[in-house]
Coordinates of N, CA, C and O in Angstrom, one line a residue:
X7 N -4.1 -14.3 -4.0 CA -3.5 -13.1 -3.4 C -3.9 -11.9 -4.2 O -3.9 -11.9 -5.4
X8 N -4.2 -10.8 -3.5 CA -4.5 -9.6 -4.1 C -3.3 -8.9 -4.8 O -2.1 -9.2 -4.4
X9 N -3.5 -8.1 -5.8 CA -2.4 -7.4 -6.4 C -2.4 -6.0 -5.9 O -3.4 -5.3 -5.9
X10 N -1.2 -5.6 -5.3 CA -1.1 -4.3 -4.7 C 0.1 -3.6 -5.4 O 1.1 -4.1 -5.6
X11 N -0.2 -2.3 -5.8 CA 0.8 -1.5 -6.5 C 0.9 -0.2 -5.8 O -0.1 0.4 -5.4
X12 N 2.1 0.3 -5.7 CA 2.3 1.7 -5.2 C 3.1 2.4 -6.2 O 4.1 2.0 -6.7
X13 N 2.5 3.6 -6.7 CA 3.1 4.4 -7.7 C 4.2 5.2 -7.1 O 4.0 6.1 -6.3
X14 N 5.5 4.9 -7.4 CA 6.6 5.7 -6.8 C 6.6 7.1 -7.2 O 7.2 7.9 -6.4
X15 N 6.0 7.5 -8.3 CA 5.9 8.9 -8.6 C 5.0 9.7 -7.7 O 5.2 10.9 -7.5
X16 N 4.0 9.0 -7.2 CA 3.0 9.7 -6.3 C 3.3 9.5 -4.8 O 2.9 10.4 -4.0
X17 N 3.9 8.4 -4.5 CA 4.2 8.1 -3.0 C 5.3 9.1 -2.5 O 6.3 9.3 -3.1
X18 N 4.9 9.8 -1.4 CA 5.9 10.7 -0.7 C 6.4 10.1 0.6 O 7.1 10.8 1.3
X19 N 6.1 8.8 0.9 CA 6.6 8.2 2.1 C 6.0 8.7 3.4 O 6.6 8.6 4.4
X20 N 4.8 9.2 3.3 CA 4.1 9.8 4.5 C 3.8 8.7 5.6 O 3.7 9.0 6.7
X21 N 3.6 7.5 5.1 CA 3.4 6.4 6.1 C 1.9 6.2 6.5 O 1.6 5.4 7.4
X22 N 1.0 6.9 5.9 CA -0.4 6.8 6.2 C -0.9 5.4 6.0 O -1.6 4.8 6.8
X23 N -0.4 4.7 5.0 CA -0.8 3.3 4.7 C -0.3 2.4 5.8 O -1.0 1.4 6.1
X24 N 0.8 2.7 6.3 CA 1.4 1.8 7.4 C 0.5 2.0 8.6 O 0.2 1.0 9.3
X25 N 0.1 3.2 8.9 CA -0.7 3.4 10.1 C -2.1 2.8 10.1 O -2.6 2.5 11.1
X26 N -2.7 2.7 8.9 CA -4.1 2.2 8.8 C -4.1 0.7 8.5 O -5.2 0.1 8.6
X27 N -3.1 0.1 8.0 CA -3.1 -1.3 7.5 C -3.1 -2.3 8.7 O -2.1 -2.4 9.4
X28 N -4.2 -3.0 8.9 CA -4.3 -4.0 10.0 C -3.4 -5.2 9.7 O -3.1 -6.0 10.6
X29 N -3.0 -5.5 8.5 CA -2.2 -6.6 8.1 C -0.7 -6.3 8.1 O 0.1 -7.2 7.8
X30 N -0.3 -5.1 8.4 CA 1.1 -4.7 8.4 C 1.8 -5.0 7.1 O 2.9 -5.6 7.1
X31 N 1.1 -4.7 6.0 CA 1.6 -5.1 4.7 C 2.7 -4.2 4.2 O 3.6 -4.6 3.5
X32 N 2.7 -2.9 4.6 CA 3.7 -1.9 4.1 C 4.8 -1.6 5.0 O 4.7 -1.7 6.2
X33 N 5.9 -1.2 4.3 CA 7.1 -0.7 5.0 C 7.7 0.4 4.1 O 7.5 0.4 2.9
X34 N 8.4 1.4 4.8 CA 9.1 2.4 4.0 C 10.4 1.8 3.6 O 11.2 1.4 4.5
X35 N 10.7 1.8 2.4 CA 12.0 1.3 1.9 C 13.1 2.3 2.0 O 13.0 3.4 2.4
X36 N 14.3 1.9 1.6 CA 15.5 2.7 1.6 C 15.3 3.9 0.7 O 16.0 5.0 0.9
X37 N 14.4 3.9 -0.3 CA 14.2 5.0 -1.2 C 13.2 6.0 -0.6 O 12.9 7.0 -1.2
X38 N 12.7 5.7 0.7 CA 11.8 6.7 1.3 C 10.4 6.5 0.8 O 9.5 7.3 1.2
X39 N 10.1 5.5 0.1 CA 8.7 5.2 -0.4 C 8.1 4.0 0.2 O 8.8 3.1 0.7
X40 N 6.8 3.9 0.2 CA 6.1 2.8 0.8 C 6.2 1.6 -0.2 O 6.1 1.8 -1.4
X41 N 6.3 0.4 0.4 CA 6.4 -0.8 -0.4 C 5.5 -1.9 0.2 O 5.6 -2.1 1.4
X42 N 4.7 -2.6 -0.6 CA 4.0 -3.7 0.0 C 4.9 -4.9 0.2 O 5.2 -5.7 -0.8
X43 N 5.4 -5.1 1.3 CA 6.4 -6.2 1.6 C 5.7 -7.5 2.0 O 6.4 -8.6 2.0
X44 N 4.5 -7.4 2.5 CA 3.8 -8.7 2.9 C 2.3 -8.7 2.2 O 1.3 -8.7 3.0
X45 N 2.2 -8.7 0.9 CA 0.9 -8.7 0.3 C 0.0 -9.8 0.7 O -1.2 -9.7 0.7
X46 N 0.6 -10.9 1.1 CA -0.2 -12.1 1.5 C -0.9 -11.8 2.8 O -1.9 -12.6 3.1
X47 N -0.5 -10.8 3.5 CA -1.2 -10.4 4.8 C -2.3 -9.4 4.6 O -3.0 -9.0 5.5
X48 N -2.6 -9.0 3.3 CA -3.6 -8.0 3.0 C -5.0 -8.6 3.4 O -5.3 -9.7 3.1
X49 N -5.7 -7.8 4.2 CA -7.0 -8.2 4.6 C -8.2 -7.7 3.7 O -9.3 -7.7 4.0
X50 N -7.8 -7.1 2.6 CA -8.7 -6.6 1.6 C -9.7 -5.6 2.1 O -10.8 -5.5 1.7
X51 N -9.2 -4.7 3.0 CA -10.1 -3.7 3.6 C -10.1 -2.4 2.9 O -11.0 -1.6 3.1
X52 N -9.1 -2.2 2.0 CA -8.9 -1.0 1.2 C -8.7 0.3 2.0 O -8.7 1.4 1.5
X53 N -8.4 0.2 3.3 CA -8.1 1.4 4.1 C -6.9 2.1 3.6 O -6.8 3.3 3.7
X54 N -5.9 1.4 3.1 CA -4.7 2.1 2.7 C -5.0 2.9 1.4 O -4.4 4.0 1.3
X55 N -5.8 2.4 0.5 CA -6.2 3.1 -0.7 C -6.9 4.4 -0.3 O -6.6 5.5 -0.8
X56 N -7.8 4.3 0.7 CA -8.6 5.5 1.1 C -7.7 6.5 1.9 O -7.9 7.7 1.8
X57 N -6.7 6.0 2.6 CA -5.9 6.8 3.5 C -4.8 7.6 2.7 O -4.3 8.6 3.2
X58 N -4.4 7.0 1.6 CA -3.3 7.6 0.9 C -3.7 9.0 0.3 O -4.6 9.1 -0.5
X59 N -3.0 10.1 0.8 CA -3.4 11.4 0.4 C -3.0 11.7 -1.1 O -3.5 12.7 -1.7
X60 N -2.2 10.9 -1.6 CA -1.7 11.2 -3.0 C -2.2 10.2 -4.0 O -1.9 10.3 -5.2
X61 N -3.1 9.3 -3.6 CA -3.7 8.3 -4.5 C -2.6 7.4 -5.2 O -2.7 7.0 -6.3
X62 N -1.6 7.1 -4.4 CA -0.5 6.3 -4.9 C -0.7 4.8 -4.8 O 0.1 4.0 -5.4
X63 N -1.7 4.3 -4.1 CA -1.9 2.9 -3.9 C -3.1 2.4 -4.7 O -4.1 3.0 -4.7
X64 N -2.9 1.3 -5.4 CA -3.9 0.6 -6.1 C -3.9 -0.8 -5.7 O -2.9 -1.5 -5.7
X65 N -5.1 -1.3 -5.4 CA -5.4 -2.7 -5.1 C -6.5 -3.2 -6.0 O -7.5 -2.6 -6.1
X66 N -6.3 -4.3 -6.7 CA -7.2 -4.8 -7.7 C -8.7 -4.9 -7.2 O -9.6 -4.7 -7.9
X67 N -8.9 -5.3 -6.0 CA -10.2 -5.5 -5.4 C -10.9 -4.2 -4.9 O -12.0 -4.2 -4.6
X68 N -10.1 -3.1 -4.9 CA -10.6 -1.8 -4.3 C -11.0 -0.8 -5.4 O -10.9 0.4 -5.2
X69 N -11.5 -1.3 -6.5 CA -11.8 -0.3 -7.6 C -13.2 0.2 -7.4 O -14.1 -0.3 -6.8

């Protein structure tokens, strides 16, 4: 399984990652930030990393 991290300091909860993720990996939590709730569904496309306007998402295979 890939390692997905979202930096809560950078995430503003815009939801861009949710909109582009084909695996529906992300959800906005009660804190208003994006969280990878289904990392096992990650298709390793890196579109969330590219779409995040704040550079808040890091995936080990998307370096």
